[in-house]
CSV table of C-alpha atoms in Angstrom, one decimal:
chain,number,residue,atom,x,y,z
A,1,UNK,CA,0.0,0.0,0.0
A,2,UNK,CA,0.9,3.6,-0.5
A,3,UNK,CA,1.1,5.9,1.4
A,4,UNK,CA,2.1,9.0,-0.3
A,5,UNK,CA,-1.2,10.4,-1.8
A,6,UNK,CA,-3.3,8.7,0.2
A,7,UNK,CA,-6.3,9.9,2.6
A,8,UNK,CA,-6.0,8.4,5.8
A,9,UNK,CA,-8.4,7.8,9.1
A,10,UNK,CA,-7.1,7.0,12.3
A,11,UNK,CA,-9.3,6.7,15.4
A,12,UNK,CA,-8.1,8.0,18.8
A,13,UNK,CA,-5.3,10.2,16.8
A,14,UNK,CA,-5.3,12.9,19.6
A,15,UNK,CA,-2.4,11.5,21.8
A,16,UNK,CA,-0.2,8.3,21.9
A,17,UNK,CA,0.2,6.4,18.9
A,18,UNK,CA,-2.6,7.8,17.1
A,19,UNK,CA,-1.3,11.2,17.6
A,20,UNK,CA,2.6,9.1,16.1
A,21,UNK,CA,0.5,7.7,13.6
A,22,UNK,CA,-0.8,10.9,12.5
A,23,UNK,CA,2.4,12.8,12.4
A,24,UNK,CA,4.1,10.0,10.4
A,25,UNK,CA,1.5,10.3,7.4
A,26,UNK,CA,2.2,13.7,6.8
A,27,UNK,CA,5.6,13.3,6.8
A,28,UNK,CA,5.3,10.7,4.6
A,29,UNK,CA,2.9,12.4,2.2
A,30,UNK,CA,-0.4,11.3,3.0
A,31,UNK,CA,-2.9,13.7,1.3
A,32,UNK,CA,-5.4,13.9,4.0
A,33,UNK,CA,-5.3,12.3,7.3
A,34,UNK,CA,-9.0,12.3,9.5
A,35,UNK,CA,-7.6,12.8,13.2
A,36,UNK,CA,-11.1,10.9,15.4
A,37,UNK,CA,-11.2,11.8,18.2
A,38,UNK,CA,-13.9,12.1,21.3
A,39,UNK,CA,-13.3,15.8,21.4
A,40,UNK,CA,-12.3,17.1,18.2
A,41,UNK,CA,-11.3,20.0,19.8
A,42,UNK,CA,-8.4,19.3,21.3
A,43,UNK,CA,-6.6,17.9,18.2
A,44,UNK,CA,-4.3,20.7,17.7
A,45,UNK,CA,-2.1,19.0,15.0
A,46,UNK,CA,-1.4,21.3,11.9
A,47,UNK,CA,-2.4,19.7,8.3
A,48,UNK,CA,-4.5,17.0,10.0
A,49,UNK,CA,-8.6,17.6,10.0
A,50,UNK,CA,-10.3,16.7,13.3
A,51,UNK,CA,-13.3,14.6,13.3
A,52,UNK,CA,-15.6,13.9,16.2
A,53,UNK,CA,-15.4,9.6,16.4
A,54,UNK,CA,-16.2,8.3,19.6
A,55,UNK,CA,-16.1,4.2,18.4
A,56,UNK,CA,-18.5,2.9,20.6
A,57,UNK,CA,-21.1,5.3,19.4
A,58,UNK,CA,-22.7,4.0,15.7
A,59,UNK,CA,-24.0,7.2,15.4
A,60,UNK,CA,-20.4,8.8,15.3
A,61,UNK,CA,-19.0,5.7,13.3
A,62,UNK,CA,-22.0,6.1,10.7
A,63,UNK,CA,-21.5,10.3,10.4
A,64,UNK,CA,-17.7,9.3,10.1
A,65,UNK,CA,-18.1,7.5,6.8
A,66,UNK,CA,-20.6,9.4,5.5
A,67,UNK,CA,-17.9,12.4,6.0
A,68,UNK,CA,-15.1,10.8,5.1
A,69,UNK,CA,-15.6,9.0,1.6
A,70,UNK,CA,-11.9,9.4,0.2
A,71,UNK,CA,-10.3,7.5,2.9
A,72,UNK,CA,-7.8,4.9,1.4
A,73,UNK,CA,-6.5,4.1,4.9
A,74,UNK,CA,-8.1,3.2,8.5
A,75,UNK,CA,-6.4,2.9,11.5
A,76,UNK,CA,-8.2,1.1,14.5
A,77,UNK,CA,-6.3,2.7,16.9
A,78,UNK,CA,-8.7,3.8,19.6
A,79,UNK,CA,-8.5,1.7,22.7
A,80,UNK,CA,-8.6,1.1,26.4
A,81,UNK,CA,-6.2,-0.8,29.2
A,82,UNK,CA,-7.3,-0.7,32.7
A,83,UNK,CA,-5.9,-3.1,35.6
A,84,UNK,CA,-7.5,-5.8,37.1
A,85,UNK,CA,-7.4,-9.3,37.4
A,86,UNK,CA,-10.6,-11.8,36.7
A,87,UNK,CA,-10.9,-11.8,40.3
A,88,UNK,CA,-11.5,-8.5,40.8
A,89,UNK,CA,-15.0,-7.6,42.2
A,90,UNK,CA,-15.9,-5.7,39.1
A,91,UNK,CA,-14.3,-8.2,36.3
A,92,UNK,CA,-17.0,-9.0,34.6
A,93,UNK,CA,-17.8,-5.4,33.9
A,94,UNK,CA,-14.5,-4.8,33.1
A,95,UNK,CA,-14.2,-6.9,30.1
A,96,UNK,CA,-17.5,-6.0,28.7
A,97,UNK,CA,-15.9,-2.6,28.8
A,98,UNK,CA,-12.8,-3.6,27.2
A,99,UNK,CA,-14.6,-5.7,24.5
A,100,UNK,CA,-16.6,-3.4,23.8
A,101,UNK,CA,-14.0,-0.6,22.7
A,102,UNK,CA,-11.0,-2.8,21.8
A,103,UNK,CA,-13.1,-5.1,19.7
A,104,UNK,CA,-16.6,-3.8,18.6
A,105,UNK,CA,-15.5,-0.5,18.0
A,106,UNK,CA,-12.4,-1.8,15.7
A,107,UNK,CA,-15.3,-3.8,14.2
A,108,UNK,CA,-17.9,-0.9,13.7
A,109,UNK,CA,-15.2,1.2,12.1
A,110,UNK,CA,-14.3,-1.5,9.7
A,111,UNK,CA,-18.0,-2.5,8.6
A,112,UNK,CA,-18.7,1.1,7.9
A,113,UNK,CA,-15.1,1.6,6.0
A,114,UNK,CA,-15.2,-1.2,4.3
A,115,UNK,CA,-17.8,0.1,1.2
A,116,UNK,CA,-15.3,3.0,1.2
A,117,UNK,CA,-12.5,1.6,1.2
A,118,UNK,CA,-13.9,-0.9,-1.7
A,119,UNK,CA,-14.4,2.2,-3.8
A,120,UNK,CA,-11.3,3.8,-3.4
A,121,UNK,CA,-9.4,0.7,-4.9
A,122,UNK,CA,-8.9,-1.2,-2.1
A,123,UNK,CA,-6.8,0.6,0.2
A,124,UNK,CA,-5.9,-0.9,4.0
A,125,UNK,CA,-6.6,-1.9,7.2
A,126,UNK,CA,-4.6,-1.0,10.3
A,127,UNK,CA,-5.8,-2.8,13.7
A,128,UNK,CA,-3.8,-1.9,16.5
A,129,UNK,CA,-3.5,-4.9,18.7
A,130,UNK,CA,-0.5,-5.7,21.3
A,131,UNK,CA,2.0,-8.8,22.6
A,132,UNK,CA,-1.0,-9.1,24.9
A,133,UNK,CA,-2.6,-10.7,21.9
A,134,UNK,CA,-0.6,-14.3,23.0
A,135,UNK,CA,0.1,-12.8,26.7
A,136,UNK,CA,-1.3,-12.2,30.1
A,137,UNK,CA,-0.8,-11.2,33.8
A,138,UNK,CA,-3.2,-10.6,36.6
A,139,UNK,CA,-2.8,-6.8,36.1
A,140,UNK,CA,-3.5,-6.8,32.5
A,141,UNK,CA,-6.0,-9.7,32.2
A,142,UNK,CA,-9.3,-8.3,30.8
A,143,UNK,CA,-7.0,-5.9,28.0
A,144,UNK,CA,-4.7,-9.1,27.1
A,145,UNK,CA,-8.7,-11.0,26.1
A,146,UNK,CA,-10.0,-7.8,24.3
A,147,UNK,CA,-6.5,-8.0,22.1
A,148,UNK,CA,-6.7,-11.7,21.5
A,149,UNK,CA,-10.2,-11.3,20.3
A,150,UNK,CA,-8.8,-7.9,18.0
A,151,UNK,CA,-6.1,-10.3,17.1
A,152,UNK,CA,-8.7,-12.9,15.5
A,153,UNK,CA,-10.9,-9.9,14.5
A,154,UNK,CA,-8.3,-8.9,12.7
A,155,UNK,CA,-7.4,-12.2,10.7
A,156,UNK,CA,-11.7,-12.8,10.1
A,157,UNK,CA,-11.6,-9.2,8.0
A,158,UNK,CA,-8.5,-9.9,6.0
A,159,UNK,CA,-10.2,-12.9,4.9
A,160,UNK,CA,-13.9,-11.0,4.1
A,161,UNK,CA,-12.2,-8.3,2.7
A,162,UNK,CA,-9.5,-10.2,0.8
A,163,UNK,CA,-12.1,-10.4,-2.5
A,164,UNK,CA,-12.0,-6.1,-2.6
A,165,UNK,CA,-8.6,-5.7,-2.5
A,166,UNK,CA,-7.8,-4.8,1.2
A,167,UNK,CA,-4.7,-5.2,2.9
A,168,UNK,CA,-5.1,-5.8,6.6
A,169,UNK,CA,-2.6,-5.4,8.6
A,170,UNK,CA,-2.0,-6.5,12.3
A,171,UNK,CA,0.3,-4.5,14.6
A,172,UNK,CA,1.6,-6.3,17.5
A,173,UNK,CA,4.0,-4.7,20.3
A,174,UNK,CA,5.0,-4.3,23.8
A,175,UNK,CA,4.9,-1.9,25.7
A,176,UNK,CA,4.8,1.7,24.5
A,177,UNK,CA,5.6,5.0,26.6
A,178,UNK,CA,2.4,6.6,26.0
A,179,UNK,CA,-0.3,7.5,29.0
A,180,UNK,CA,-1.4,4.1,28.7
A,181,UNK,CA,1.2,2.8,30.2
A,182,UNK,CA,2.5,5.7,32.4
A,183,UNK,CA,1.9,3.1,35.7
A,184,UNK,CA,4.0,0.0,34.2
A,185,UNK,CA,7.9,-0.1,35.0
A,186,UNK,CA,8.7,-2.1,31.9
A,187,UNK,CA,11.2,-0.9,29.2
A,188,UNK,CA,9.4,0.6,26.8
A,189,UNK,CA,9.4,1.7,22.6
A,190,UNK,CA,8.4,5.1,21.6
A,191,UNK,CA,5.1,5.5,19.4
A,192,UNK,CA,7.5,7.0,17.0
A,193,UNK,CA,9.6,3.8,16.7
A,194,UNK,CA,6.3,1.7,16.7
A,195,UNK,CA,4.9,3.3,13.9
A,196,UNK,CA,7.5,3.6,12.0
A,197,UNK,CA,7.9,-0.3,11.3
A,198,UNK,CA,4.2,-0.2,10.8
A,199,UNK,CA,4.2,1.8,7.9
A,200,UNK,CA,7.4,0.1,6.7
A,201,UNK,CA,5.3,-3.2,6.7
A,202,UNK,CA,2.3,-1.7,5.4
A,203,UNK,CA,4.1,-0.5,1.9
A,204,UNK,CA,5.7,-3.7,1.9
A,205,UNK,CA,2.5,-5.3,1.8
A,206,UNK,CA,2.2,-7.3,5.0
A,207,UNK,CA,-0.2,-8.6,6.7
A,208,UNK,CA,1.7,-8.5,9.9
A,209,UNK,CA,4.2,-6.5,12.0
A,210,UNK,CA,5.9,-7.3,15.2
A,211,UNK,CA,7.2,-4.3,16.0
A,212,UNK,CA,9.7,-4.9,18.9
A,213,UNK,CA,12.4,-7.6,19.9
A,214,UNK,CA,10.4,-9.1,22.5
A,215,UNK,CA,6.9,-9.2,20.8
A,216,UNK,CA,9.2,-11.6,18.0
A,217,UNK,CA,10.3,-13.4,20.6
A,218,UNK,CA,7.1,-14.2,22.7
A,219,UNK,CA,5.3,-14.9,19.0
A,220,UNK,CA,8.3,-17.1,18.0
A,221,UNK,CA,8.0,-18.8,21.4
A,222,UNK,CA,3.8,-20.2,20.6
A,223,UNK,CA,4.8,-23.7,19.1
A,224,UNK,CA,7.4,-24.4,21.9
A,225,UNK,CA,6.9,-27.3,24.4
A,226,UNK,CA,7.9,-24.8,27.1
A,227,UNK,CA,5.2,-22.6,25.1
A,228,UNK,CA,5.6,-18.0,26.9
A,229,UNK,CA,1.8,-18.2,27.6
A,230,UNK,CA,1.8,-20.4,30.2
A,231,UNK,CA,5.0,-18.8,32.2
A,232,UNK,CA,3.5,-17.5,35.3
A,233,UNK,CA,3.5,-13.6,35.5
């Protein structure tokens, strides 16, 4: 896929890695780039244009596409990671609420993109997912389920979408230093070093990027005997 030229849509654009994700584009020469966010307002990003996109509002998803027909690129980037374990006394309300933005709303966005993307040639797919796609700890529990559901999301579209052309790709990667992760002490990438092997894969055509030394690791580690996902953490 190319980038230069194209129109791009990213969901939760206004810090993080959607705010990265954002700032690479332009540099890269994307025509357009949609910044989603809750609050519009506070995207503050010269060249991008702000668009109110709250995913787990269909209302906001349907106004989105309607807006935004010359979109050649989405990125599912919009997401949530709250601690708790499965034990916690509000678990189960947890993971609905992480299921409900890390995996329906990546859903929404791509049903009502899809048409769009169809009739722009194609285009891609970006879904933002994590090493927590093959991972877990107690703290992390009810994310590390959301992103192993994005994760099989993610591998369902590129097979309904294959037939118009769509490249979907599937981000993977460990932790980040954005405000997501401000309460972990773990070594960490930056968003910029993230994205940027995410748009290297994506014009090299893949369906796939692992974009840090220990997400290739823990996904190199699945078909061992002594197999990372059932280490105790």
């Amino acid at each position: 896929m190319q980038i230069e030229n194209s129109t791009v849509l990213i969901t939760g654009a206004n810090r993080g890695i959607g705010l990265a994700f954002a700032k690479a584009f332009l540099v890269r020469g994307a025509k357009k780039v949609y910044a989603g966010s809750r609050d519009p307002s506070k995207m503050n990003l010269a060249g991008v244009t702000p668009i109110k996109l709250e995913v787990n509002s269909s209302a906001d998803v349907q106004a989105a596409a309607q807006l935004a027909q010359d979109v050649t690129i989405v990125v599912n980037n919009a997401g949530i990671a709250n601690f708790g374990s499965f034990m916690a006394e509000d678990a189960e309300a947890m993971l609905r609420n992480h299921l409900e933005t890390n995996v329906l709303g990546p859903l929404r966005i791509s049903r009502a993109f899809a048409p769009v993307l169809a009739q722009n040639g194609g285009g891609a797919l970006i879904n933002v997912a994590s090493i927590a796609s093959w991972i877990t700890s107690p703290k992390l529990a009810n994310y590390a389920v959301s992103k192993s559901a994005l994760w099989s999301l993610s591998n369902g579209l590129r097979n309904d979408l294959r037939g118009q052309g769509t490249q979907v790709l599937t981000l993977h990667m460990g932790f980040v230093d954005t405000d997501l992760t401000k309460g972990i002490d773990m070594p960490k990438s930056t968003p910029e070093a993230i994205v940027e092997r995410t748009l290297q894969a994506l014009e090299a055509g893949a369906h796939e990027v692992l974009a840090d030394e220990m997400t290739q690791q823990v996904k190199a580690s699945l078909s061992a005997e002594q197999a990372v996902y059932l280490a105790a953490r």
